Coordinates of C-alpha atoms in Angstrom, one line a residue:
M1449 CA 113.7 66.2 92.5
S1450 CA 114.6 68.6 95.5
D1451 CA 114.5 67.4 99.1
L1452 CA 111.9 69.4 101.0
T1453 CA 113.0 68.2 104.4
G1454 CA 112.5 71.0 106.9
E1455 CA 109.7 72.6 104.9
I1456 CA 106.4 73.3 106.6
I1457 CA 103.4 72.3 104.3
D1458 CA 100.3 74.3 104.6
N1459 CA 101.6 75.9 107.8
R1460 CA 100.9 72.6 109.5
Y1461 CA 103.0 69.6 108.4
Q1462 CA 106.8 69.9 109.1
L1463 CA 108.7 67.5 106.9
T1464 CA 111.5 65.8 109.0
R1465 CA 112.9 63.1 106.7
I1466 CA 112.4 61.1 103.4
V1467 CA 110.8 57.7 104.0
A1468 CA 110.5 56.5 100.4
S1469 CA 110.4 57.9 96.8
G1470 CA 108.7 56.5 93.7
G1471 CA 107.9 57.5 90.1
M1472 CA 104.9 59.6 91.2
A1473 CA 105.8 61.1 94.6
T1474 CA 108.1 61.2 97.6
I1475 CA 106.9 60.2 101.0
Y1476 CA 108.2 62.2 104.0
A1477 CA 107.9 61.6 107.7
A1478 CA 106.4 64.7 109.3
L1479 CA 105.1 66.3 112.4
D1480 CA 101.5 67.6 112.4
L1481 CA 102.2 70.9 114.3
R1482 CA 98.5 71.4 115.0
L1483 CA 97.7 68.0 116.6
D1484 CA 101.4 67.3 117.7
R1485 CA 101.5 63.8 116.1
H1486 CA 103.7 62.1 113.6
V1487 CA 102.4 61.5 110.1
A1488 CA 103.4 60.6 106.6
V1489 CA 103.1 63.2 103.9
K1490 CA 103.1 62.0 100.3
I1491 CA 104.1 64.9 97.8
M1492 CA 103.7 64.6 94.1
H1493 CA 106.8 65.3 92.1
P1494 CA 106.6 68.9 90.8
H1495 CA 106.9 68.0 87.1
L1496 CA 103.8 65.7 87.4
A1497 CA 101.7 68.4 89.3
Q1498 CA 101.6 70.2 86.0
D1499 CA 99.6 67.3 84.5
E1500 CA 95.9 67.4 85.3
K1501 CA 95.5 63.6 84.9
F1502 CA 98.2 62.9 87.3
V1503 CA 96.8 65.4 89.8
E1504 CA 93.3 63.8 89.4
R1505 CA 94.8 60.3 89.9
F1506 CA 96.7 61.5 93.0
I1507 CA 93.5 63.0 94.4
R1508 CA 91.6 59.9 93.6
E1509 CA 94.1 57.8 95.6
A1510 CA 93.4 60.1 98.6
K1511 CA 89.6 59.6 98.2
A1512 CA 89.8 55.9 97.6
A1513 CA 91.9 55.4 100.7
A1514 CA 89.8 57.7 102.8
S1515 CA 86.7 55.8 101.9
L1516 CA 88.3 52.7 103.4
S1517 CA 88.4 51.9 107.2
H1518 CA 90.4 48.8 107.7
P1519 CA 93.2 47.9 110.3
N1520 CA 95.4 46.7 107.4
I1521 CA 95.0 49.6 105.0
V1522 CA 97.0 52.8 105.6
A1523 CA 94.6 55.5 106.8
V1524 CA 94.4 58.8 104.9
L1525 CA 94.1 61.9 107.1
D1526 CA 94.2 64.9 104.8
Q1527 CA 94.8 66.2 101.3
G1528 CA 95.5 69.5 99.8
W1529 CA 97.6 72.0 97.9
N1530 CA 100.4 73.8 99.7
Q1531 CA 99.5 77.5 99.8
G1532 CA 102.7 78.8 101.3
G1533 CA 106.4 77.9 100.6
A1534 CA 107.1 75.2 98.0
P1535 CA 104.1 74.6 95.7
C1536 CA 102.9 71.0 95.9
V1537 CA 100.1 68.6 95.9
Y1538 CA 100.1 66.4 98.9
I1539 CA 98.3 63.6 100.9
V1540 CA 98.7 63.1 104.6
M1541 CA 98.6 59.5 105.9
E1542 CA 99.3 57.6 109.1
L1543 CA 103.0 57.1 109.5
I1544 CA 103.7 53.3 109.3
E1545 CA 107.2 52.3 110.6
G1546 CA 108.5 49.1 109.3
A1547 CA 109.8 47.6 106.0
T1548 CA 108.2 46.8 102.7
L1549 CA 107.5 43.1 102.2
R1550 CA 110.1 43.3 99.4
D1551 CA 112.8 44.3 101.9
Y1552 CA 111.6 41.9 104.5
L1553 CA 111.9 39.0 101.9
H1554 CA 115.4 40.0 101.1
E1555 CA 116.3 40.0 104.7
E1556 CA 114.4 36.9 105.9
G1557 CA 114.6 34.8 102.7
P1558 CA 111.8 32.4 101.8
L1559 CA 109.0 32.4 104.5
S1560 CA 107.4 29.4 106.1
V1561 CA 103.8 28.7 105.2
E1562 CA 102.7 29.8 108.6
R1563 CA 104.5 33.1 108.4
T1564 CA 103.2 33.6 104.7
L1565 CA 99.6 33.2 106.0
Q1566 CA 100.3 35.6 108.9
I1567 CA 101.3 38.3 106.4
M1568 CA 98.9 37.6 103.4
T1569 CA 95.7 36.9 105.4
P1570 CA 95.5 40.4 106.6
V1571 CA 96.2 41.8 103.2
A1572 CA 93.6 39.6 101.7
S1573 CA 91.2 41.0 104.3
A1574 CA 92.1 44.5 103.3
L1575 CA 91.6 43.8 99.7
A1576 CA 88.2 42.3 100.5
A1577 CA 87.2 45.5 102.2
A1578 CA 88.3 47.6 99.1
H1579 CA 86.6 45.2 96.7
K1580 CA 83.4 45.3 98.7
L1581 CA 83.3 49.0 98.0
G1582 CA 84.0 48.4 94.2
I1583 CA 87.7 49.6 94.6
V1584 CA 90.3 47.8 92.6
H1585 CA 94.0 48.4 93.7
R1586 CA 95.7 47.4 90.4
D1587 CA 99.2 47.5 91.9
I1588 CA 99.5 44.7 94.4
K1589 CA 103.2 43.9 94.9
P1590 CA 105.7 43.3 97.7
S1591 CA 106.8 46.9 97.9
N1592 CA 103.1 48.1 98.5
I1593 CA 102.8 46.0 101.6
I1594 CA 104.4 47.2 104.8
V1595 CA 105.5 44.8 107.6
T1596 CA 105.6 46.6 111.0
P1597 CA 108.2 45.8 113.7
A1598 CA 105.4 43.9 115.4
G1599 CA 104.8 41.8 112.3
R1600 CA 101.6 43.4 111.2
A1601 CA 100.9 43.9 107.4
K1602 CA 99.5 47.1 105.9
L1603 CA 98.4 47.7 102.3
V1604 CA 99.6 51.0 101.0
D1605 CA 99.7 53.0 97.8
L1606 CA 96.3 53.3 96.1
G1607 CA 97.8 55.5 93.4
L1608 CA 96.5 53.2 90.6
A1609 CA 93.3 52.4 92.3
R1610 CA 89.9 53.0 90.6
H1611 CA 86.4 52.5 91.4
Q1612 CA 84.7 50.0 89.0
T1613 CA 82.0 52.5 88.2
Q1614 CA 84.4 55.3 87.5
N1615 CA 85.7 56.5 84.3
D1616 CA 89.3 55.4 84.0
L1617 CA 92.1 57.9 83.5
T1618 CA 94.3 55.3 81.8
V1619 CA 95.3 56.2 78.2
H1620 CA 94.6 53.5 75.8
G1621 CA 97.8 51.6 74.9
T1622 CA 99.5 52.1 78.3
T1623 CA 100.1 49.5 81.0
L1624 CA 99.7 50.2 84.6
G1625 CA 101.1 48.2 87.5
T1626 CA 104.3 46.2 87.8
F1627 CA 104.9 43.7 85.2
D1628 CA 106.1 40.9 87.5
Y1629 CA 102.8 40.9 89.4
I1630 CA 100.0 42.0 87.1
S1631 CA 97.5 39.7 85.6
P1632 CA 97.5 38.9 81.8
E1633 CA 94.3 40.9 81.3
Q1634 CA 95.8 43.9 83.1
A1635 CA 98.9 43.7 80.8
L1636 CA 96.5 43.8 77.8
D1637 CA 94.2 46.5 79.0
P1638 CA 94.4 48.0 82.6
R1639 CA 91.0 49.9 81.9
N1640 CA 89.0 46.8 82.1
V1641 CA 90.3 44.8 85.1
D1642 CA 88.2 43.9 88.1
V1643 CA 88.9 42.5 91.6
R1644 CA 90.2 39.2 90.1
S1645 CA 93.2 41.0 88.9
D1646 CA 94.0 42.0 92.4
L1647 CA 93.7 38.5 93.6
Y1648 CA 96.0 37.2 90.8
S1649 CA 98.6 39.7 91.9
L1650 CA 98.3 38.8 95.6

């Protein structure tokens, strides 16, 4: 996948550096030239942008996150298709500085009960807000929790999220989520999980 650093997306978001990259997308730090603020821009990998189901799942992530207003869930600010320059599908989010909980654990080692509660209680609160709206995350894991330099935890990546009343895009026979953390029922059939699977993963 090519590095788009330096590109201006939709004549508005200037990509400044890669923050992270996963199987579905790359996240860049960027400058919103219109509002003069720093943001994160998540750009779907080009080969996946040719697949309608992946694009629909990507847009669903934006809608799911945008419907949530919680201090411990990353805020979604915009979504679109780049009309000029490199063709891409993108989501614009607040830029969170910090380390994933995965990296934090590698650096800090086992956490005390008190520190564990300081991190996990806000994440549980974020999940409660999502579950209240019927949104199931389906991919709770340490790399989807960001710990800021101030020690604040934020839940990110609703790429596999689905509303319990929505038709699922998951193909029968596939497994979504990360095997180390998913519940047994999600491993068997990710189409029929509910909020309890998120709690198991947490």
